[in-house]
XYZ file of C-alpha atoms in Angstrom:
747
model
C 50.911 142.744 100.539
C 50.980 146.095 98.713
C 52.716 146.614 95.368
C 53.180 142.860 94.876
C 50.999 141.396 92.140
C 52.610 138.036 91.497
C 54.436 135.404 93.452
C 57.327 135.714 91.002
C 57.724 139.382 91.926
C 57.673 138.446 95.625
C 60.374 135.846 95.099
C 62.580 138.255 93.176
C 62.035 141.030 95.716
C 63.856 139.026 98.402
C 67.597 139.512 97.837
C 70.037 136.678 98.314
C 71.943 136.890 101.590
C 74.780 134.925 103.187
C 73.206 135.171 106.650
C 72.009 131.512 106.696
C 75.496 130.348 105.644
C 77.952 131.278 108.422
C 79.980 128.093 107.860
C 80.457 129.010 104.191
C 81.916 132.381 105.177
C 84.200 130.707 107.711
C 85.266 128.064 105.167
C 86.298 130.747 102.666
C 88.455 132.388 105.344
C 90.020 129.051 106.325
C 90.779 128.147 102.691
C 92.443 131.523 102.075
C 94.636 131.004 105.142
C 95.676 127.470 104.120
C 96.552 128.525 100.578
C 98.565 131.460 101.921
C 100.459 129.252 104.364
C 101.376 126.701 101.702
C 102.249 128.976 98.795
C 103.504 132.262 100.270
C 107.247 132.353 101.123
C 106.782 133.294 104.783
C 108.387 131.537 107.719
C 106.416 130.126 110.621
C 107.711 132.905 112.865
C 106.203 135.551 110.564
C 102.807 133.859 110.559
C 102.840 133.548 114.355
C 103.750 137.223 114.702
C 100.864 138.183 112.411
C 98.552 135.955 114.472
C 99.579 137.780 117.617
C 99.050 141.218 116.079
C 95.640 140.241 114.690
C 94.625 138.824 118.084
C 95.643 142.030 119.875
C 93.729 144.094 117.319
C 90.686 141.867 117.818
C 90.808 142.282 121.617
C 91.176 146.055 121.344
C 88.284 146.366 118.907
C 86.039 144.136 121.023
C 86.883 146.149 124.125
C 86.136 149.421 122.333
C 82.914 147.961 120.965
C 81.879 146.875 124.466
C 82.583 150.285 125.987
C 81.505 152.767 123.322
C 79.402 151.159 120.624
C 75.676 150.573 120.982
C 75.196 148.939 117.581
C 74.020 145.300 117.640
C 76.399 144.561 114.758
C 80.195 144.236 115.132
C 82.342 147.130 114.066
C 84.085 146.954 110.714
C 87.475 146.892 112.452
C 86.344 143.987 114.654
C 85.174 141.983 111.654
C 88.436 142.609 109.786
C 90.536 141.699 112.836
C 88.611 138.464 113.323
C 88.965 137.527 109.657
C 92.698 138.221 109.644
C 93.169 136.286 112.875
C 91.511 133.191 111.361
C 93.507 133.570 108.126
C 96.856 133.913 109.922
C 96.119 131.006 112.300
C 95.251 128.685 109.406
C 98.301 129.911 107.486
C 100.587 129.200 110.453
C 99.150 125.714 110.953
C 99.349 124.767 107.262
C 102.867 126.212 106.911
C 104.001 124.166 109.909
C 102.456 120.939 108.598
C 103.703 121.486 105.037
C 107.201 122.919 105.416
C 108.611 121.658 108.717
C 110.051 118.316 109.794
C 110.850 117.216 113.344
C 114.321 118.242 114.466
C 114.990 114.815 115.991
C 113.795 112.922 112.918
C 114.877 109.978 110.760
C 116.755 111.906 108.072
C 120.202 111.469 109.733
C 119.702 107.677 109.635
C 119.035 107.428 105.890
C 121.383 104.961 104.222
C 122.116 103.063 107.466
C 120.906 99.648 108.569
C 118.921 100.388 111.716
C 116.163 98.949 113.875
C 113.037 101.091 114.252
C 110.558 100.790 117.112
C 107.167 102.411 117.081
C 103.395 102.216 116.687
C 101.445 101.449 113.512
C 99.187 104.357 112.601
C 96.213 103.156 110.590
C 95.192 99.836 109.107
C 97.909 98.264 106.876
C 97.222 98.235 103.140
C 97.509 94.696 101.801
C 98.306 93.954 98.151
C 99.397 90.942 96.129
C 103.074 91.789 96.678
C 103.080 92.777 100.331
C 101.734 95.060 103.007
C 102.404 98.721 103.719
C 101.684 100.942 106.676
C 102.651 104.211 108.350
C 104.658 103.937 111.544
C 105.061 106.486 114.325
C 108.723 105.915 115.199
C 109.782 106.415 118.812
C 113.191 104.729 118.987
C 116.048 103.943 116.593
C 118.724 101.350 117.399
C 121.860 102.272 115.427
C 125.406 100.984 115.858
C 124.764 99.669 119.341
C 123.044 102.843 120.571
C 119.382 103.531 121.172
C 118.149 107.001 120.165
C 114.737 108.347 121.122
C 112.978 110.492 118.530
C 109.579 111.399 117.125
C 108.995 110.941 113.388
C 106.891 109.002 110.894
C 108.033 106.463 108.331
C 106.372 104.611 105.477
C 107.008 100.863 105.751
C 106.562 98.211 103.065
C 106.944 94.513 103.864
C 107.184 92.037 100.999
C 105.081 88.878 101.454
C 104.955 87.340 97.962
C 104.837 83.548 97.922
C 104.510 82.994 101.662
C 101.822 83.490 104.291
C 102.538 86.131 106.858
C 100.905 87.313 110.047
C 100.348 90.987 109.464
C 100.413 93.591 112.255
C 97.313 95.590 113.078
C 96.527 99.214 113.693
C 97.997 100.321 117.007
C 100.490 97.436 117.346
C 103.980 98.173 118.615
C 106.524 96.676 116.205
C 110.244 96.594 115.512
C 111.314 96.909 111.880
C 114.799 96.314 110.527
C 116.025 97.927 107.342
C 117.631 100.921 105.662
C 115.590 104.152 105.719
C 115.622 106.171 102.492
C 114.122 109.416 101.307
C 110.766 109.082 99.605
C 111.396 109.152 95.840
C 110.182 111.869 93.528
C 107.926 111.232 90.547
C 109.532 108.900 87.997
C 108.267 110.973 85.072
C 106.660 114.341 84.483
C 103.022 114.507 85.570
C 103.036 111.132 87.332
C 102.299 110.383 90.968
C 104.889 112.001 93.231
C 105.476 109.891 96.384
C 107.552 112.636 97.991
C 104.832 115.244 97.552
C 102.159 112.804 98.756
C 104.293 111.996 101.796
C 104.654 115.685 102.497
C 100.883 115.888 102.902
C 101.117 113.252 105.673
C 104.312 114.575 107.319
C 106.322 111.693 105.838
C 109.812 112.024 104.415
C 111.337 108.552 104.887
C 110.447 105.071 103.662
C 111.806 101.657 104.610
C 111.647 98.426 102.608
C 111.529 95.022 104.316
C 112.476 91.981 102.253
C 110.174 89.744 104.302
C 108.250 89.187 107.559
C 111.426 88.056 109.319
C 112.495 91.719 109.461
C 109.357 92.731 111.385
C 108.758 91.778 115.003
C 105.423 92.380 116.697
C 105.968 93.012 120.402
C 102.397 92.008 121.254
C 101.575 95.418 122.692
C 98.780 97.607 121.382
C 98.030 101.286 121.896
C 94.471 101.228 120.631
C 91.919 102.769 122.946
C 88.998 100.761 124.245
C 86.614 101.887 121.489
C 89.025 100.859 118.730
C 90.136 97.617 120.393
C 86.747 96.251 121.459
C 84.390 97.710 118.832
C 86.116 98.930 115.662
C 88.681 96.157 115.110
C 86.289 93.261 115.944
C 83.668 94.785 113.644
C 86.158 95.095 110.787
C 87.457 91.558 111.318
C 83.911 90.200 111.451
C 83.003 91.898 108.153
C 86.075 90.569 106.362
C 85.677 87.050 107.812
C 81.992 86.995 106.842
C 82.826 88.004 103.280
C 85.473 85.288 103.097
C 83.037 82.708 104.475
C 79.924 83.569 102.476
C 81.335 84.769 99.138
C 83.707 82.810 96.882
C 87.209 84.094 96.349
C 87.427 86.366 93.333
C 86.569 89.769 91.979
C 83.037 89.650 93.403
C 84.330 89.419 96.972
C 86.878 92.175 96.327
C 84.142 94.399 94.905
C 81.891 93.705 97.907
C 84.656 94.700 100.312
C 85.244 97.879 98.304
C 81.561 98.805 98.181
C 80.970 98.090 101.864
C 84.048 99.469 103.672
C 86.333 100.782 100.913
C 88.799 97.828 100.911
C 90.225 97.736 97.376
C 93.957 97.110 97.760
C 93.774 93.521 96.456
C 91.657 94.438 93.428
C 93.415 93.663 90.120
C 94.850 96.677 88.323
C 92.914 95.882 85.137
C 89.592 95.857 86.976
C 90.367 99.092 88.831
C 91.290 100.662 85.481
C 87.855 99.683 84.118
C 86.158 101.570 86.955
C 88.420 104.562 86.346
C 87.775 104.674 82.587
C 84.022 104.627 83.065
C 84.016 107.232 85.842
C 82.528 104.786 88.349
C 85.514 104.376 90.673
C 83.608 106.354 93.308
C 81.581 103.243 94.200
C 84.808 101.771 95.645
C 85.199 104.736 97.993
C 83.217 105.080 101.199
C 81.863 108.602 100.814
C 78.597 110.490 100.818
C 76.602 107.909 98.870
C 77.486 104.983 101.154
C 77.092 107.036 104.325
C 73.751 108.325 103.048
C 72.491 104.803 102.316
C 73.582 103.596 105.740
C 72.099 106.680 107.421
C 68.778 106.009 105.692
C 68.685 102.448 107.034
C 69.600 103.596 110.565
C 67.001 106.375 110.578
C 64.279 104.014 109.387
C 65.126 101.627 112.219
C 65.126 104.478 114.765
C 61.993 106.188 113.457
C 59.811 104.881 116.293
C 61.994 106.651 118.859
C 61.323 110.143 117.473
C 57.855 110.600 118.907
C 59.184 112.347 122.035
C 61.949 114.838 122.754
C 63.919 112.294 124.768
C 63.432 109.782 121.973
C 64.758 112.236 119.390
C 67.901 112.796 121.434
C 68.329 109.060 122.023
C 67.899 108.486 118.283
C 70.532 111.123 117.542
C 73.030 109.599 120.019
C 72.525 106.081 118.606
C 72.806 107.414 115.055
C 76.041 109.238 115.885
C 77.499 106.138 117.578
C 76.681 103.796 114.670
C 77.992 106.344 112.186
C 81.193 106.714 114.207
C 81.696 102.938 114.191
C 81.146 102.708 110.430
C 83.497 105.604 109.710
C 86.208 104.062 111.893
C 85.782 100.633 110.291
C 86.045 102.116 106.791
C 89.273 103.985 107.544
C 88.157 107.538 108.441
C 89.125 108.934 105.043
C 88.299 112.616 104.312
C 85.246 111.751 102.129
C 83.645 109.589 104.801
C 84.417 112.130 107.555
C 82.878 114.892 105.465
C 79.757 112.840 104.815
C 79.480 111.823 108.479
C 79.881 115.382 109.767
C 77.317 116.611 107.263
C 74.804 113.918 108.270
C 75.301 114.714 111.964
C 74.786 118.445 111.378
C 71.577 117.834 109.421
C 70.165 115.407 111.992
C 71.360 117.612 114.857
C 69.469 120.574 113.430
C 66.360 118.418 113.114
C 66.755 117.239 116.717
C 67.062 120.845 117.925
C 64.083 121.866 115.817
C 66.107 124.268 113.696
C 66.223 124.590 109.953
C 69.468 123.419 108.370
C 70.916 124.282 104.982
C 72.756 121.452 103.189
C 75.380 123.766 101.695
C 76.102 125.269 105.092
C 76.315 121.762 106.580
C 78.789 120.748 103.882
C 80.907 123.819 104.632
C 80.790 123.114 108.383
C 81.965 119.539 107.772
C 84.834 120.857 105.636
C 85.871 123.314 108.333
C 86.036 120.520 110.912
C 88.106 118.319 108.595
C 90.516 121.148 107.754
C 90.961 122.035 111.416
C 92.202 118.478 112.056
C 94.415 118.449 108.948
C 94.608 121.635 106.841
C 96.585 119.852 104.114
C 93.482 117.853 103.198
C 92.604 120.914 101.122
C 95.375 119.869 98.701
C 94.078 116.301 98.498
C 92.422 115.542 95.117
C 89.900 113.296 96.874
C 88.805 116.151 99.150
C 88.319 118.475 96.176
C 86.527 115.871 94.068
C 84.034 114.888 96.751
C 83.248 118.517 97.546
C 82.873 119.392 93.876
C 80.510 116.488 93.292
C 78.394 117.014 96.425
C 78.169 120.787 95.972
C 77.097 120.405 92.339
C 74.438 117.864 93.337
C 73.074 120.151 96.072
C 72.918 123.178 93.777
C 72.076 121.724 90.349
C 69.969 118.655 91.064
C 66.911 120.649 92.305
C 66.863 122.597 89.023
C 67.145 119.413 86.959
C 64.103 117.770 88.553
C 62.051 120.893 89.286
C 59.729 120.284 86.345
C 59.443 116.531 86.962
C 56.133 115.693 88.552
C 55.655 112.860 90.975
C 54.333 109.939 89.026
C 51.476 107.681 89.897
C 51.896 104.033 89.169
C 54.865 101.735 88.811
C 56.163 102.918 85.433
C 56.074 106.626 86.278
C 57.763 106.005 89.608
C 60.414 103.875 87.913
C 60.982 106.576 85.295
C 61.318 109.222 88.002
C 63.837 107.083 89.889
C 65.851 106.434 86.712
C 65.706 110.098 85.717
C 66.875 111.109 89.210
C 69.902 108.801 88.957
C 70.815 110.307 85.582
C 70.453 113.865 86.868
C 72.495 113.160 90.017
C 75.244 111.655 87.863
C 75.107 114.603 85.455
C 75.311 117.130 88.306
C 78.215 115.314 89.945
C 80.024 115.075 86.590
C 79.647 118.819 86.021
C 81.078 119.548 89.461
C 83.973 117.099 89.562
C 85.188 116.724 85.961
C 87.591 119.722 85.977
C 89.330 118.437 89.123
C 89.689 114.932 87.656
C 91.053 116.323 84.397
C 93.482 118.623 86.240
C 94.962 115.914 88.457
C 94.649 112.816 86.262
C 94.550 114.196 82.711
C 91.428 112.338 81.640
C 87.708 112.889 81.176
C 85.167 110.054 81.109
C 82.688 110.598 78.265
C 80.655 107.499 78.924
C 80.497 108.040 82.675
C 76.890 109.303 82.702
C 75.591 106.186 80.974
C 77.863 103.810 82.890
C 76.849 105.215 86.265
C 73.183 104.325 85.747
C 73.544 100.523 85.972
C 76.754 100.514 88.023
C 75.438 102.804 90.777
C 72.075 101.023 90.771
C 73.573 97.545 91.108
C 76.219 98.640 93.631
C 73.582 100.296 95.850
C 71.474 97.144 95.707
C 74.636 95.180 96.505
C 75.181 97.218 99.667
C 71.560 96.725 100.724
C 72.043 92.966 100.265
C 75.362 92.887 102.141
C 74.041 94.626 105.287
C 71.328 92.034 106.101
C 73.767 89.270 105.144
C 76.174 90.468 107.827
C 73.421 90.899 110.412
C 71.902 87.456 109.781
C 75.299 85.797 109.874
C 75.418 86.649 113.580
C 72.596 84.178 114.254
C 72.316 81.910 111.215
C 74.823 81.305 108.453
C 72.168 79.422 106.471
C 69.807 82.407 106.415
C 72.702 84.713 105.526
C 73.611 82.499 102.554
C 70.446 83.589 100.706
C 71.511 87.225 100.878
C 75.063 86.129 100.007
C 73.783 84.559 96.786
C 71.921 87.774 95.998
C 75.052 89.811 96.740
C 77.116 87.582 94.456
C 74.608 88.064 91.629
C 74.522 91.857 92.073
C 78.328 92.009 92.243
C 78.517 90.112 88.957
C 76.055 92.536 87.348
C 78.115 95.500 88.605
C 81.353 94.054 87.227
C 79.856 93.102 83.883
C 78.315 96.555 83.460
C 81.621 98.256 84.258
C 83.669 96.034 81.957
C 81.122 96.435 79.143
C 81.243 100.238 79.186
C 85.034 100.323 79.653
C 85.526 98.510 76.334
C 84.238 101.464 74.333
C 87.136 103.220 72.614
C 85.700 106.611 73.569
C 85.110 105.714 77.234
C 87.610 108.388 78.277
C 89.661 110.997 76.472
C 92.926 112.668 77.517
C 92.397 116.218 78.822
C 94.821 118.249 80.947
C 93.618 121.777 81.849
C 95.842 124.086 83.848
C 94.876 125.893 87.052
C 93.683 129.036 85.227
C 91.273 127.033 83.064
C 89.883 125.289 86.137
C 89.370 128.650 87.866
C 87.606 130.049 84.774
C 85.302 127.036 84.752
C 84.290 127.305 88.413
C 83.891 131.101 88.341
C 81.533 130.805 85.390
C 79.813 127.898 87.138
C 79.164 130.100 90.188
C 77.778 132.930 88.024
C 75.487 130.466 86.233
C 74.159 129.253 89.586
C 73.335 132.847 90.613
C 71.367 133.415 87.410
C 69.667 130.024 87.749
C 68.487 131.026 91.221
C 66.997 134.201 89.689
C 65.483 132.278 86.754
C 67.385 134.552 84.350
C 67.697 132.025 81.523
C 69.031 134.509 79.006
C 71.875 135.493 81.313
C 72.588 131.807 81.942
C 73.024 131.221 78.216
C 75.192 134.320 77.809
C 77.405 133.249 80.736
C 77.861 129.744 79.320
C 78.825 131.118 75.908
C 81.157 133.683 77.501
C 82.871 130.982 79.567
C 83.297 128.751 76.507
C 84.856 131.649 74.602
C 87.201 132.492 77.468
C 88.381 128.883 77.693
C 88.858 128.645 73.936
C 90.746 131.904 73.452
C 92.863 131.368 76.554
C 93.966 127.916 75.395
C 94.423 129.184 71.826
C 96.311 132.436 72.483
C 97.558 132.696 76.077
C 98.141 129.174 77.368
C 101.806 128.277 77.226
C 102.344 125.309 74.923
C 105.143 122.893 75.816
C 108.209 123.170 73.583
C 108.923 119.658 72.255
C 112.396 118.481 73.333
C 114.790 116.548 71.128
C 115.325 113.613 73.479
C 113.290 112.437 76.486
C 113.806 109.313 78.562
C 110.792 107.626 80.153
C 111.498 105.791 83.416
C 109.624 102.484 83.623
C 111.026 101.064 86.842
C 114.132 99.079 85.954
C 113.376 99.579 82.270
C 113.835 102.662 80.144
C 112.141 103.981 77.018
C 113.569 106.810 74.929
C 111.797 109.338 72.706
C 113.875 110.919 69.917
C 112.318 113.818 67.998
C 113.421 115.681 64.883
C 110.670 118.283 65.281
C 108.410 116.724 62.649
C 108.750 113.050 63.569
C 109.196 111.048 66.758
C 110.862 107.681 67.249
C 110.320 105.502 70.321
C 113.104 103.155 71.394
C 111.798 100.307 73.593
C 108.395 100.147 75.257
C 108.975 98.579 78.662
C 108.223 95.014 79.662
C 104.446 95.142 80.273
C 101.411 96.380 78.412
C 100.572 99.021 81.070
C 103.895 100.750 80.265
C 102.339 101.887 76.978
C 99.994 104.260 78.823
C 102.885 105.854 80.693
C 104.697 106.446 77.398
C 101.588 107.972 75.841
C 101.242 110.278 78.849
C 104.825 111.495 78.398
C 104.181 112.188 74.721
C 101.290 114.430 75.771
C 103.213 116.054 78.651
C 106.086 117.139 76.392
C 103.969 117.991 73.335
C 105.512 115.295 71.129
C 103.750 113.727 68.167
C 102.742 110.087 68.161
C 105.716 107.841 67.280
C 106.318 107.318 63.599
C 108.501 104.298 64.391
C 109.022 102.009 67.381
C 112.461 100.430 67.679
C 113.473 97.319 69.614
C 116.556 97.349 71.826
C 115.562 95.474 75.010
C 111.765 95.143 74.754
C 110.458 91.891 73.221
C 109.303 92.099 69.618
C 105.764 91.111 70.644
C 105.346 94.310 72.676
C 106.967 96.439 69.981
C 104.443 95.302 67.371
C 101.566 96.161 69.722
C 102.585 99.817 69.826
C 100.649 101.991 67.343
C 103.113 103.282 64.728
C 103.745 103.249 60.972
C 107.063 101.395 61.297
C 108.246 98.710 63.709
C 111.989 98.060 63.771
C 112.370 94.608 65.287
C 115.433 92.769 66.533
C 116.307 91.395 63.070
C 115.957 94.785 61.313
C 119.108 96.858 60.803
C 118.109 100.152 59.132
C 115.185 102.524 58.706
C 115.158 105.708 56.644
C 112.541 108.341 57.483
C 112.022 111.773 55.891
C 113.726 113.594 58.797
C 115.986 110.969 60.409
C 117.887 107.736 59.870
C 118.189 104.686 62.147
C 120.975 102.114 61.953
C 121.851 99.032 63.990
C 125.612 98.482 63.388
C 125.802 95.589 65.851
C 123.712 93.646 68.336
C 122.457 95.835 71.202
C 123.792 98.949 69.437
C 121.571 101.599 67.867
C 122.351 104.957 66.261
C 119.798 107.598 65.323
C 120.573 110.935 63.718
C 118.686 113.859 62.299
C 119.715 117.305 61.057
C 119.762 118.697 64.615
C 121.410 115.937 66.673
C 122.483 112.315 66.864
C 122.115 109.634 69.541
C 123.983 106.406 70.248
C 122.566 103.605 72.407
C 124.748 100.631 73.344
C 124.825 97.805 75.878
C 128.215 97.307 77.516
C 131.530 99.100 77.044
C 132.957 96.240 74.967
C 130.614 97.189 72.101
C 131.993 100.726 71.849
C 134.333 101.271 68.887
C 136.409 104.198 67.779
C 134.597 104.561 64.482
C 132.517 107.339 62.961
C 129.312 105.346 63.305
C 129.863 105.225 67.082
C 130.128 109.004 67.534
C 127.047 110.953 68.674
C 125.936 114.091 70.480
C 124.007 112.053 73.067
C 124.956 108.609 74.314
C 122.944 106.179 76.428
C 125.135 103.325 77.640
C 123.976 100.311 79.666
C 126.692 99.171 82.084
C 126.472 95.623 83.481
C 130.128 95.522 84.663
C 132.510 98.344 85.536
C 135.854 96.943 86.575
C 139.252 98.334 85.520
C 138.913 96.964 81.982
C 135.530 98.620 81.439
C 136.821 101.909 82.842
C 139.689 101.909 80.348
C 137.310 101.116 77.460
C 134.984 103.885 78.540
C 137.768 106.460 78.897
C 139.211 105.596 75.490
C 135.844 105.935 73.758
C 135.033 109.233 75.485
C 138.379 110.700 74.371
C 137.517 109.722 70.800
C 133.769 110.476 70.546
C 133.463 113.551 72.835
C 129.664 113.302 73.301
C 127.952 116.403 74.638
C 125.979 114.278 77.082
C 126.581 110.688 78.166
C 124.019 108.839 80.296
C 125.379 105.775 82.100
C 122.641 103.269 82.968
C 123.758 100.770 85.654
C 122.486 97.218 85.354
C 120.267 95.648 88.012
C 123.022 93.256 89.157
C 125.937 95.693 89.129
C 127.903 95.173 92.396
C 127.817 98.029 94.888
C 131.579 98.592 94.635
C 131.399 98.888 90.848
C 128.332 101.147 91.103
C 130.309 103.458 93.388
C 133.178 103.374 90.878
C 130.735 104.234 88.082
C 129.448 107.262 89.976
C 132.992 108.374 90.746
C 133.885 108.017 87.057
C 130.858 110.087 85.982
C 131.758 112.836 88.468
C 135.257 113.118 86.980
C 134.104 113.401 83.349
C 132.077 116.481 82.343
C 128.884 115.614 80.477
C 128.626 112.163 82.071
C 125.917 111.262 84.567
C 124.446 108.119 86.096
C 120.811 107.465 85.272
C 118.301 108.069 88.061
C 114.992 106.190 88.226
C 113.272 109.337 89.464
C 114.770 111.919 87.101
C 114.235 112.123 83.369
C 116.858 113.062 80.810
C 115.518 115.935 78.701
C 117.561 117.410 75.851
C 116.187 120.507 74.139
């Protein structure tokens, strides 16, 4: 070839083009449309009108192109019309799914005791306290009348302490209870059930005290594939695990590794996987689908010698993959991995070259067409970030690694590959994890080496165990023993790495920082493809500087409030700040409440507590909180440089600084018309609110005149007295009844 002296010059002379990546171009258009539909303040009618205009423009341009143009490429106007049509269609669909509820829905029945009739959508999630599922409601029986409607409800049935026959996916059931709106997040930055329900077109939940409030009609709406293949396969897997593995964490881990069942896993164990960045082994995603696909393809390899055999192999592969995806719950990660595997194998069957990145984009487009709101799902973003980083970075990491000869070189290459895959996935997914969950696992790269290795071996031991159990339980027991051993190694490795104090660190970037990271990441990939190492280094340094100076100069820092309440279910913790010091009053009733309090300190920019004060929390939990001072039940005073604490009586606490004062008391009978009982902010626990308590409360309010008074109803306050308490708060300015889903913040 003339004017080309080196292969390097030939490689650089070929410019990068998006021609082999049509699905990537389409995915970008779809993502733009979904984001526009969710975030832009346009009604559904506007989006539909824009869709119609774009469609008309597309038809006109195609007609003109057919009649006048002789170019093999589409006109610029045709390309723009097509792009806008896709954007507006995706925007209309996402706006409809995100912003609209059915007109004949369940909202008018909130607060009423009704009987719901409908079909269970999806496999119920079983936990130690009960079972929950999503129900497609078709009928509501209210006040002697039956009303037909179409809506979805989240159901939770309590089963603690008694065996219960749980309904299955597709069963028609009747559920009795009182529908309520899904609650908002209890505290800032925590999981928001209402927002999560919005992603699934859910707005109402219903709580059942026990199985006696649920009646299974015996009918099922599952199709033949689900009834005769999926459900029996799932039941067989769970029954085999129960038969061959002893009850405990090993069996729970095996169910999580094999089909993603992790609802019954203890919270402490799940937290260990989260801290070490290895929780992905409990999710059926690309790794599990890839391992299963490898086994299936090896078994079907003999069929690929002819064209008919290749097509038969593809059909069998697709069927087995469909069964596995359905058994494991059809979550977005497993659907993405399945679609990607089918595209890759389909291209091989057709004899065409496939590009993994394009296959990943095609799988995403299919998933988003079924449910565009999956784009807002953290799991969808994390799996795509991890897989995309592996596809793009992993080849560069192992490019200089030669294939080894001999056992030790092969073992080193395999170990090095695991480390590089983990490193690439960490680079791709860490910003999303930090953005949504406020944490970054430092030790994740090291922890993933043994955990991923043992969990993969565990899956390869579980598959033959299940197959052999069909013919011989004795033969399957040998693989069961191996699975038990590998599960123990996986658990011990996870627990060992989770005990390191630096296993994870708190980190909460905002959306701009995440965008800066991924933009720089994309530029680095372009320069890596061109082997421009100097530009790679410059881009990395530039990105680090942009992140530093943005967080140092431009990022809005939270202004620390003076008082913040932290909702801990029925319990309440209170943070009082003088600007230079912070005092924590109460710390919940369980050790896991400490993490929620620490998260709120970070969310509001408050310093670590200088003192922890007991009011309702046991002294044993107070002393476990990290602080310089611990004011226990027997202590009466504490003097700090910027504030003073006093306990004038039992269950009464007063704190004051130069800016404000706060009074906390249990019961109206402890309120006195004395100077020590006056404060700017009052938090009062009310266990009774009859006429006597109302008079005591009115008298104290007329004397103290607090700027803000928070009334906290007790758990056993009668409904009539609770209504009286709310009526009393509405009549007195500055008074309000505490909500379990709304924090009190005083600046």
